[in-house]
PDB file of C-alpha atoms in Angstrom:
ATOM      1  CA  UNK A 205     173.929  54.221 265.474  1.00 49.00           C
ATOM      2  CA  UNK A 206     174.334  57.101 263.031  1.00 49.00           C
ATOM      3  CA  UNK A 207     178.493  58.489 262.008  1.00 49.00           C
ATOM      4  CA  UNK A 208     178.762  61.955 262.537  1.00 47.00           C
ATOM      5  CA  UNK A 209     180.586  64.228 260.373  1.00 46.00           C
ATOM      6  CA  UNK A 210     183.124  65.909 261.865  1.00 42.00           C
ATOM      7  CA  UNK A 211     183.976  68.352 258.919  1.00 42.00           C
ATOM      8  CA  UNK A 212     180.107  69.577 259.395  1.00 43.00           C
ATOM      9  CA  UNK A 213     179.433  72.211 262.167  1.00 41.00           C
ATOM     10  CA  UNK A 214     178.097  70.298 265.396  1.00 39.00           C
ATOM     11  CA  UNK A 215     175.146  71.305 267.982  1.00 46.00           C
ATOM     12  CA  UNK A 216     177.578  72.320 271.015  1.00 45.00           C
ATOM     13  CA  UNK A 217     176.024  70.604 274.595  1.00 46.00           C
ATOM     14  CA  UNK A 218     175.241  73.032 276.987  1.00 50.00           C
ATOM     15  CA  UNK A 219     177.637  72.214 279.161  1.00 72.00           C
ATOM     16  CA  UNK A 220     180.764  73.085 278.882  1.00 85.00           C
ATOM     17  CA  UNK A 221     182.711  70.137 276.730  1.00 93.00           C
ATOM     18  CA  UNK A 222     185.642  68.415 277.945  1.00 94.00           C
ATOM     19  CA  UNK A 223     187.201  68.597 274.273  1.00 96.00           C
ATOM     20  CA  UNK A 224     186.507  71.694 272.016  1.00 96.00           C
ATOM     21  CA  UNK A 225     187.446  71.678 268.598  1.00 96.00           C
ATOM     22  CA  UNK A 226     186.239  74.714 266.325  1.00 96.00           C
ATOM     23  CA  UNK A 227     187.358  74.720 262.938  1.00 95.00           C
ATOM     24  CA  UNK A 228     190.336  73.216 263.883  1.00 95.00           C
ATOM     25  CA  UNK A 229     192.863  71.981 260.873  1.00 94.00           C
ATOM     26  CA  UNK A 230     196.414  70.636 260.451  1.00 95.00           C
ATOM     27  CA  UNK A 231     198.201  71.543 257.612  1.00 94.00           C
ATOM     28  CA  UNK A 232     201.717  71.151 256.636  1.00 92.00           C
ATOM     29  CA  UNK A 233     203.928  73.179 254.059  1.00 92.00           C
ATOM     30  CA  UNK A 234     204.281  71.727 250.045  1.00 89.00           C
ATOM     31  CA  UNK A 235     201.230  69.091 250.897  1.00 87.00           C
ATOM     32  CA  UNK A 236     198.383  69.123 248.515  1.00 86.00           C
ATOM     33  CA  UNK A 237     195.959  68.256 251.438  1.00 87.00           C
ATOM     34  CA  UNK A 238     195.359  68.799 255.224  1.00 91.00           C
ATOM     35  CA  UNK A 239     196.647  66.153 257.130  1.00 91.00           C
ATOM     36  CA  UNK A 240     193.493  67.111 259.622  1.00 92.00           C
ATOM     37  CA  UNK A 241     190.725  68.832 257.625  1.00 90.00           C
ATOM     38  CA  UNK A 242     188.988  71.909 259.838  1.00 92.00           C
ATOM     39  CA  UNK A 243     186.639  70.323 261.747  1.00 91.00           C
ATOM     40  CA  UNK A 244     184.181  70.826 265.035  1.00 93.00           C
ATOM     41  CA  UNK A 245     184.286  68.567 267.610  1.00 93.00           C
ATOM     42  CA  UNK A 246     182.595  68.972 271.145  1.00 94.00           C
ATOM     43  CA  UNK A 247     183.061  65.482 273.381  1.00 94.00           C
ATOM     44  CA  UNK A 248     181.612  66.178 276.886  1.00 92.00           C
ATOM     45  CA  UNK A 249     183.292  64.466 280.338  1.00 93.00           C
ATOM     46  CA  UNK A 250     182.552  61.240 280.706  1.00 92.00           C
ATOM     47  CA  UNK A 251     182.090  59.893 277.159  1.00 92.00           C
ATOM     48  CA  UNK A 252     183.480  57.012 275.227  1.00 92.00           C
ATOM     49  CA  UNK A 253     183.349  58.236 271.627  1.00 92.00           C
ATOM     50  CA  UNK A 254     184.706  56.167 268.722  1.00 89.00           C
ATOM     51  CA  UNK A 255     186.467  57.881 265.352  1.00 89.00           C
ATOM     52  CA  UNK A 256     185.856  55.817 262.607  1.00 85.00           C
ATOM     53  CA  UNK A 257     187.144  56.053 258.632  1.00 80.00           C
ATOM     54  CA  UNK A 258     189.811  54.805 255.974  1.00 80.00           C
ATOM     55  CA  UNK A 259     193.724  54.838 257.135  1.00 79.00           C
ATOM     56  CA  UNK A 260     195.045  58.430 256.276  1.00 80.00           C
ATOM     57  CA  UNK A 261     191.631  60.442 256.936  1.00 82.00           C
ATOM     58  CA  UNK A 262     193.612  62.104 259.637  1.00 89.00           C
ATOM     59  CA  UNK A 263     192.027  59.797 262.917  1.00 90.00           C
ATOM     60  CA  UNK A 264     195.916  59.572 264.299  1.00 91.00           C
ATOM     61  CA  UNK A 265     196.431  63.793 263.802  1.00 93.00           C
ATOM     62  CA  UNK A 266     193.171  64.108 265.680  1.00 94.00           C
ATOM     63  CA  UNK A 267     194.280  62.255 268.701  1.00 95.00           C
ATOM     64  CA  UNK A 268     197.461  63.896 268.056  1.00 95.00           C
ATOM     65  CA  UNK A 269     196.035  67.152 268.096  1.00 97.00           C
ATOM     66  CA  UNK A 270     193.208  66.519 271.179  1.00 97.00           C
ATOM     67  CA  UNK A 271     196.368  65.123 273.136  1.00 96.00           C
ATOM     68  CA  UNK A 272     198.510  68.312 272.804  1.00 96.00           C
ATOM     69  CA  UNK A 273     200.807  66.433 270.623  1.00 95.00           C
ATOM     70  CA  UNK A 274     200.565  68.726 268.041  1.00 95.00           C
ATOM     71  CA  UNK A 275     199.256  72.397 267.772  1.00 96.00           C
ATOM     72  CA  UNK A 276     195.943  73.204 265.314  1.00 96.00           C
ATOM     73  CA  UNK A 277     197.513  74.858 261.751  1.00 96.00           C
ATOM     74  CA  UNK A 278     193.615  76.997 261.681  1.00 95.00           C
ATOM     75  CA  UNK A 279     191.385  77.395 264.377  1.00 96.00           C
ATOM     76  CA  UNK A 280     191.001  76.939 267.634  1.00 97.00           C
ATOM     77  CA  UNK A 281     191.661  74.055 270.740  1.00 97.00           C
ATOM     78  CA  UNK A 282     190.120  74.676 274.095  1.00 96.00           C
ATOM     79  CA  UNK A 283     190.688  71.328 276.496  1.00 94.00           C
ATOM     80  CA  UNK A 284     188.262  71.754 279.705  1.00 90.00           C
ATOM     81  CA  UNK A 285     187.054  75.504 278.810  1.00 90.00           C
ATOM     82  CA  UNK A 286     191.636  76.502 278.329  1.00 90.00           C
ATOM     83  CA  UNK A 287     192.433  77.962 275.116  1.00 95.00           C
ATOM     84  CA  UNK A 288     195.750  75.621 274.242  1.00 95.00           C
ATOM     85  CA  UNK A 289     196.759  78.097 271.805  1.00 94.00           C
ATOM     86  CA  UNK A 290     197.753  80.402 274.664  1.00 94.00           C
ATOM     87  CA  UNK A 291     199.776  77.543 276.566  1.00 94.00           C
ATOM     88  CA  UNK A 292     203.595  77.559 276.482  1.00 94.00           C
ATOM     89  CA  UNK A 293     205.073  74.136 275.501  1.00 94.00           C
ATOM     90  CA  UNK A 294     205.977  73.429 279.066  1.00 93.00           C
ATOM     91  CA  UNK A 295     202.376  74.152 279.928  1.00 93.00           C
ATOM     92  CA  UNK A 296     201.233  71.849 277.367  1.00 93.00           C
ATOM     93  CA  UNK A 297     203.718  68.766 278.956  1.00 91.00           C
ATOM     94  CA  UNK A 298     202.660  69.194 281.944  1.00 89.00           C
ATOM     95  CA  UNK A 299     198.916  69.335 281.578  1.00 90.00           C
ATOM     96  CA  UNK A 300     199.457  66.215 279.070  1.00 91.00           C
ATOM     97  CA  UNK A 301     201.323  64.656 281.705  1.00 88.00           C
ATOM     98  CA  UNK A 302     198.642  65.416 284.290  1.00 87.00           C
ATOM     99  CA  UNK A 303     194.879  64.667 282.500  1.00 91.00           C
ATOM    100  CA  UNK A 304     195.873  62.490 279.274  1.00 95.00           C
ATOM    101  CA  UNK A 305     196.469  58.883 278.937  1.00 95.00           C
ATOM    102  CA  UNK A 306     197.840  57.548 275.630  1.00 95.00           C
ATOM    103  CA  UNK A 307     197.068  54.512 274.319  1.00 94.00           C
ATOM    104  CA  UNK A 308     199.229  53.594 270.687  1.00 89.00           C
ATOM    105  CA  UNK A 309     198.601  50.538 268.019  1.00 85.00           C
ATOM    106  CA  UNK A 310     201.710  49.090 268.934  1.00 87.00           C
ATOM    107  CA  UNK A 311     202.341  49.231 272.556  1.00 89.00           C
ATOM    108  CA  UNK A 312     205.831  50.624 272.212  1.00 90.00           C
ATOM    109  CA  UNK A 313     207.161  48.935 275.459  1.00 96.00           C
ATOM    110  CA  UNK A 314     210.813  48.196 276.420  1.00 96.00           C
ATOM    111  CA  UNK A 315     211.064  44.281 275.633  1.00 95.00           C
ATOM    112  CA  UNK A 316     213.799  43.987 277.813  1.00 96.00           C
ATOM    113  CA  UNK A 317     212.577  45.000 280.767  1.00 97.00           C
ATOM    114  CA  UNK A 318     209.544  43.980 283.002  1.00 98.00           C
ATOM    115  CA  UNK A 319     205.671  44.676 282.633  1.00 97.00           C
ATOM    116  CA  UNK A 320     205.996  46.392 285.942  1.00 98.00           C
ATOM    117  CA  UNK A 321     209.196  48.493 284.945  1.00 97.00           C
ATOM    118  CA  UNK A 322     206.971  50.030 281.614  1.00 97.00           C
ATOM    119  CA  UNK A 323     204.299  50.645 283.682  1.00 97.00           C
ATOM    120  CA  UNK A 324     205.851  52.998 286.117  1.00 96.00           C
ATOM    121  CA  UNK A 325     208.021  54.791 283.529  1.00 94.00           C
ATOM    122  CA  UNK A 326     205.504  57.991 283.437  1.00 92.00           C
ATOM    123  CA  UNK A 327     205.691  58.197 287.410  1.00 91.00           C
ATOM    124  CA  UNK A 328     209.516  58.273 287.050  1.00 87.00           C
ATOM    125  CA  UNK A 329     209.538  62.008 287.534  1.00 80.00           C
ATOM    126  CA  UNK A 330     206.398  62.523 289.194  1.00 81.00           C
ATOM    127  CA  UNK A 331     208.289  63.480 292.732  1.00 84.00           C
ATOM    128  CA  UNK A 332     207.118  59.850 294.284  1.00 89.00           C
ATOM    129  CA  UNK A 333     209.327  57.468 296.199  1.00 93.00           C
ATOM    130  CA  UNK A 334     210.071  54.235 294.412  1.00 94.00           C
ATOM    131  CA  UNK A 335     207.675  52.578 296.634  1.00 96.00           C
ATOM    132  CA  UNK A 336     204.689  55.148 295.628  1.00 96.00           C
ATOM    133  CA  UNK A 337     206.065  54.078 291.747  1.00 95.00           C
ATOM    134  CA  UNK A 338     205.849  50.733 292.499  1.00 96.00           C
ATOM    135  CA  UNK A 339     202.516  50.901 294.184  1.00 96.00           C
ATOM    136  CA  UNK A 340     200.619  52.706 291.525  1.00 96.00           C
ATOM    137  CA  UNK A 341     202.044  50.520 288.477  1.00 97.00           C
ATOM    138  CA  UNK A 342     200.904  47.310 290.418  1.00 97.00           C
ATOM    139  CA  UNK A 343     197.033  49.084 291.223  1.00 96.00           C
ATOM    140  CA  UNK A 344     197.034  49.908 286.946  1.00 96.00           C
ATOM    141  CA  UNK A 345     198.765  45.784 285.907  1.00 97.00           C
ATOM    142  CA  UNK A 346     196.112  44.750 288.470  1.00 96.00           C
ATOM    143  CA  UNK A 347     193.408  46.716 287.174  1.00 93.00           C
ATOM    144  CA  UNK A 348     194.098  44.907 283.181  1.00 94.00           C
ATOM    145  CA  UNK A 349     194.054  41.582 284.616  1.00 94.00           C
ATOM    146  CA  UNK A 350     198.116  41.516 284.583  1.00 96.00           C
ATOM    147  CA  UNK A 351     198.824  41.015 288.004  1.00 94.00           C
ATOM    148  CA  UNK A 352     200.045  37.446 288.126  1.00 95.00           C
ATOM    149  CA  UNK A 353     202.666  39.251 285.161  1.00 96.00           C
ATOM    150  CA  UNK A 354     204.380  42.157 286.925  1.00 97.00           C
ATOM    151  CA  UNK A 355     207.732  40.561 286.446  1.00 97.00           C
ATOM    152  CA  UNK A 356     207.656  39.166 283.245  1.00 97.00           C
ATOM    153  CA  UNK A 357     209.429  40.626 280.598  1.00 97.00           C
ATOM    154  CA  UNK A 358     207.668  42.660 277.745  1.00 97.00           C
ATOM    155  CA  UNK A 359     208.690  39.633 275.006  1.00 96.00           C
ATOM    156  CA  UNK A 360     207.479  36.801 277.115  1.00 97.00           C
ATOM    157  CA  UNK A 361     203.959  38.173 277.035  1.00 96.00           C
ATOM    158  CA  UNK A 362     201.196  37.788 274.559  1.00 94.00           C
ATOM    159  CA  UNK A 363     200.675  40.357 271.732  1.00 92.00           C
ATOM    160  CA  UNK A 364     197.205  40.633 274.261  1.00 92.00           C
ATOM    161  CA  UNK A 365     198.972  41.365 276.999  1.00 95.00           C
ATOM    162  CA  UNK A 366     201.788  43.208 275.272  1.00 95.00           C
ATOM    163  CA  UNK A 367     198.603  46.081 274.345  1.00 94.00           C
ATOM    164  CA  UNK A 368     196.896  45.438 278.712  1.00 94.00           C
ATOM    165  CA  UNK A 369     200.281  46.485 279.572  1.00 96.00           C
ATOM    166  CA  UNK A 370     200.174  49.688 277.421  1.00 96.00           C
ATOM    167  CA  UNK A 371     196.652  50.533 278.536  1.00 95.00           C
ATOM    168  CA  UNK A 372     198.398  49.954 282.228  1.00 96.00           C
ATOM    169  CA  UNK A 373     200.689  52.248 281.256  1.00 96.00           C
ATOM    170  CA  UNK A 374     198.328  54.922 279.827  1.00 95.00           C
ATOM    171  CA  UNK A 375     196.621  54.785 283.338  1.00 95.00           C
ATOM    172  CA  UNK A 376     198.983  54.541 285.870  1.00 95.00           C
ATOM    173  CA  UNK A 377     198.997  58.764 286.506  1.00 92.00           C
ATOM    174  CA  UNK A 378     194.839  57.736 286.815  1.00 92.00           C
ATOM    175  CA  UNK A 379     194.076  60.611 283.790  1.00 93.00           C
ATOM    176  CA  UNK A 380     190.517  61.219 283.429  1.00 92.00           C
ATOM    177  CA  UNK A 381     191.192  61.636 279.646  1.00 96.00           C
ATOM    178  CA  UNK A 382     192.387  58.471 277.121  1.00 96.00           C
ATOM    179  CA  UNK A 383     193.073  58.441 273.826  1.00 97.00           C
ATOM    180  CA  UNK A 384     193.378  55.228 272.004  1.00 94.00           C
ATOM    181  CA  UNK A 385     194.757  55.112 268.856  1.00 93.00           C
ATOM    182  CA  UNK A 386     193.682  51.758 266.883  1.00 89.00           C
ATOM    183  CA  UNK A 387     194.751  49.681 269.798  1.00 90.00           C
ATOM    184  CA  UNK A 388     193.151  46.278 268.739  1.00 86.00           C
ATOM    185  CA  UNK A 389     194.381  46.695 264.491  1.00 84.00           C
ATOM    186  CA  UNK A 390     196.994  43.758 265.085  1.00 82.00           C
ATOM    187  CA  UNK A 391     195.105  41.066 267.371  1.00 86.00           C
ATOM    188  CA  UNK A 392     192.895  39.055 266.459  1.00 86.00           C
ATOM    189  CA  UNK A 393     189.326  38.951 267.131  1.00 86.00           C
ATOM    190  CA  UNK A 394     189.181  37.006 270.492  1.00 87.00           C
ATOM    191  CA  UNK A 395     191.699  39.558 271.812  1.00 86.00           C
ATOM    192  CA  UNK A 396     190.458  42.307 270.423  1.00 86.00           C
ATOM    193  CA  UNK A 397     187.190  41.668 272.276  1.00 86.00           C
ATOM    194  CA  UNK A 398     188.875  41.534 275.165  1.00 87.00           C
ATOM    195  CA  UNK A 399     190.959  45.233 274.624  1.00 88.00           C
ATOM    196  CA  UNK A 400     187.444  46.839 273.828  1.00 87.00           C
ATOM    197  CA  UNK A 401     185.607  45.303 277.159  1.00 88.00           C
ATOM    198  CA  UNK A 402     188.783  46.794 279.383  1.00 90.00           C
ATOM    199  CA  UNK A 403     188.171  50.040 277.807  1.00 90.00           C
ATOM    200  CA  UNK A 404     184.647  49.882 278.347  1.00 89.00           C
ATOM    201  CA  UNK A 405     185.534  48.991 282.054  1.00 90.00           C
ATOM    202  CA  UNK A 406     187.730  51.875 282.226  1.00 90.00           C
ATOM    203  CA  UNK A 407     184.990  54.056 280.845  1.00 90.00           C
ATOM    204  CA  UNK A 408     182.207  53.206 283.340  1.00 90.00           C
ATOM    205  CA  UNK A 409     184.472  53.965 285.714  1.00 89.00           C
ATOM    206  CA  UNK A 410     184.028  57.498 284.738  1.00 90.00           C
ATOM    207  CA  UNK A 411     186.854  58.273 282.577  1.00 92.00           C
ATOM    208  CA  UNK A 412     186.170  60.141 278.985  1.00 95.00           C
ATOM    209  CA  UNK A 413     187.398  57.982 275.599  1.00 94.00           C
ATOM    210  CA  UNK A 414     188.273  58.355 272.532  1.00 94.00           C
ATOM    211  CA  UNK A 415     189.181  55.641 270.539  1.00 92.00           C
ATOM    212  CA  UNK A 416     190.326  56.038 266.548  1.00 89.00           C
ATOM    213  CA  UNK A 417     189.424  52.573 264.944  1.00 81.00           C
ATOM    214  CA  UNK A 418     188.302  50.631 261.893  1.00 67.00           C
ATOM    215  CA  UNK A 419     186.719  48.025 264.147  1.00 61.00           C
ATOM    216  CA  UNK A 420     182.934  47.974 264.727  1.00 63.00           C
ATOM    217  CA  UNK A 421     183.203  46.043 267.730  1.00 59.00           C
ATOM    218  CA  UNK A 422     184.253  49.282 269.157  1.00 60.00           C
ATOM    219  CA  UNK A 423     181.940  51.686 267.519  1.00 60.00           C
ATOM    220  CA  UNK A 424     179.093  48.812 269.043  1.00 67.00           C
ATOM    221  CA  UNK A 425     180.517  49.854 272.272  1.00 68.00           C
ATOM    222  CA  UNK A 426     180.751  53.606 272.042  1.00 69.00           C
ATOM    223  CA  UNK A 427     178.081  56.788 273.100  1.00 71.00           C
ATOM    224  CA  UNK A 428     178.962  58.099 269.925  1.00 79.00           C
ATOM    225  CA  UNK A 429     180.460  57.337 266.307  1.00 77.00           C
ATOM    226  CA  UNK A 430     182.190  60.224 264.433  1.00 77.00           C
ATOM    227  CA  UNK A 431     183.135  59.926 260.602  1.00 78.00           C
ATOM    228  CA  UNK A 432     186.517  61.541 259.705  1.00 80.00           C
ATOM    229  CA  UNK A 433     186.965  62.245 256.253  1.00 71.00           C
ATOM    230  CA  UNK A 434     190.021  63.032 254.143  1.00 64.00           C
ATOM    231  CA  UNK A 435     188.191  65.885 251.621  1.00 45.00           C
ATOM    232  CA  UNK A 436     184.938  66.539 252.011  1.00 31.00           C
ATOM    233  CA  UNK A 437     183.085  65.565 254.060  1.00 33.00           C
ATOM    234  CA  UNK A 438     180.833  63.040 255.215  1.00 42.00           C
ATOM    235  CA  UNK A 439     177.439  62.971 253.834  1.00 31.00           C
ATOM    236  CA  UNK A 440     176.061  62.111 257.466  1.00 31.00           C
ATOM    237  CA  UNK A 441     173.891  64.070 259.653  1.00 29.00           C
ATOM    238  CA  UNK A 442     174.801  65.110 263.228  1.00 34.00           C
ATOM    239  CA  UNK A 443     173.115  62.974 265.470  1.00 33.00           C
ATOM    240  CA  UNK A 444     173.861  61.007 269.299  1.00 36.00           C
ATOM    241  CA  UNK A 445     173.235  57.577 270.111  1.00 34.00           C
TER     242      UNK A 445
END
């Protein structure tokens, strides 16, 4: 499978791409170099695409920027055909809150508290009864293979399960959009295996996927493998797998 190079102009599909990115950058004041160099990026519904390059090419401020985390310095955003420059921060939250799983390297659960508690934390204000809460968390711990573990607590699971319960998490709102930032970089390779299959899973079940990784066990996986680049960019041509 060829790496794309997202810092080189892409063919656009014909129809119209879930994620949009034209020429869009991040830059901050006083750096020397864009945290996110201007890129183009078209990723169409239903596609599990894989960023690959070297820690601080800007994979993280990409996810950052496709999950309305963080607003484009130059160019332009457009998220299912909607300009996101033109949405108010409110806007933004809510439509986050509504399409967009998250999925981070470290699961960033409370260790205190149960698998099912984390789960249904972004239902808390969804206007459902507890029940409802309770319902959908144990349909998403089911759906990782955590369902014998909805009472354990966070630090009496497995680093594995630790990251199932964070990809529970991610999907408990069912968004048809997940982002996955390096979500196997501290398990080892039996376990990591095991991460990329339940995204895979998730993925046939129509969902679109973008994962940001150094691991080629993902990239193996993936409809497409984009190159991101801190400078210039990647000598590789545009092509799908």
């Amino acid at each position: 499978m060829a790496t794309e190079s997202l810092t080189q102009r892409l063919r656009r599909p014909p129809a119209q791409p879930l994620i949009d990115l034209r020429r869009a950058g991040v830059s901050y004041p006083g750096q020397r170099s864009p945290a996110l160099q201007p890129m183009d990026l078209a990723v169409r519904h239903g596609e599990l695409v894989t960023l690959t390059g070297p820690a601080g090419a800007g994979k993280s401020t990409l996810l950052n920027v496709v999950g309305l985390l963080l607003r484009p310095t130059t160019g332009s955003y457009l998220l299912n055909g909607s300009d996101t420059a033109k949405l108010a921060d409110s806007e933004r939250t809510a439509l986050r809150g509504r399409l967009i799983g998250f999925v981070f390297q470290r699961p960033q659960l409370l260790p205190t508290r149960s698998a099912l508690d984390n789960v249904m934390l972004p239902v808390l204000y969804a206007g459902l009864t507890r029940q409802e809460r309770i319902t959908a968390a144990t349909g998403a711990l089911h759906r990782v293979g955590l369902g014998e573990r909805l009472h354990a607590t966070v630090s009496e699971l497995a680093a594995s399960e630790r990251q199932r319960v964070a990809i529970a998490r991610a999907m408990v709102t069912d968004p048809s959009l997940l982002l996955c930032d390096d979500p196997t970089a501290s398990l080892d390779q039996a376990a990591a295996a095991q991460i990329i299959g339940l995204l895979v899973s998730l993925h046939k079940d129509g969902r679109t996927v973008l994962v940001a990784t150094r691991e080629q066990l993902a990239a193996a996986h993936s409809s497409r493998r984009l190159g991101v680049t801190a400078g210039a960019p990647a000598g590789s041509p545009d092509a799908d797998a």
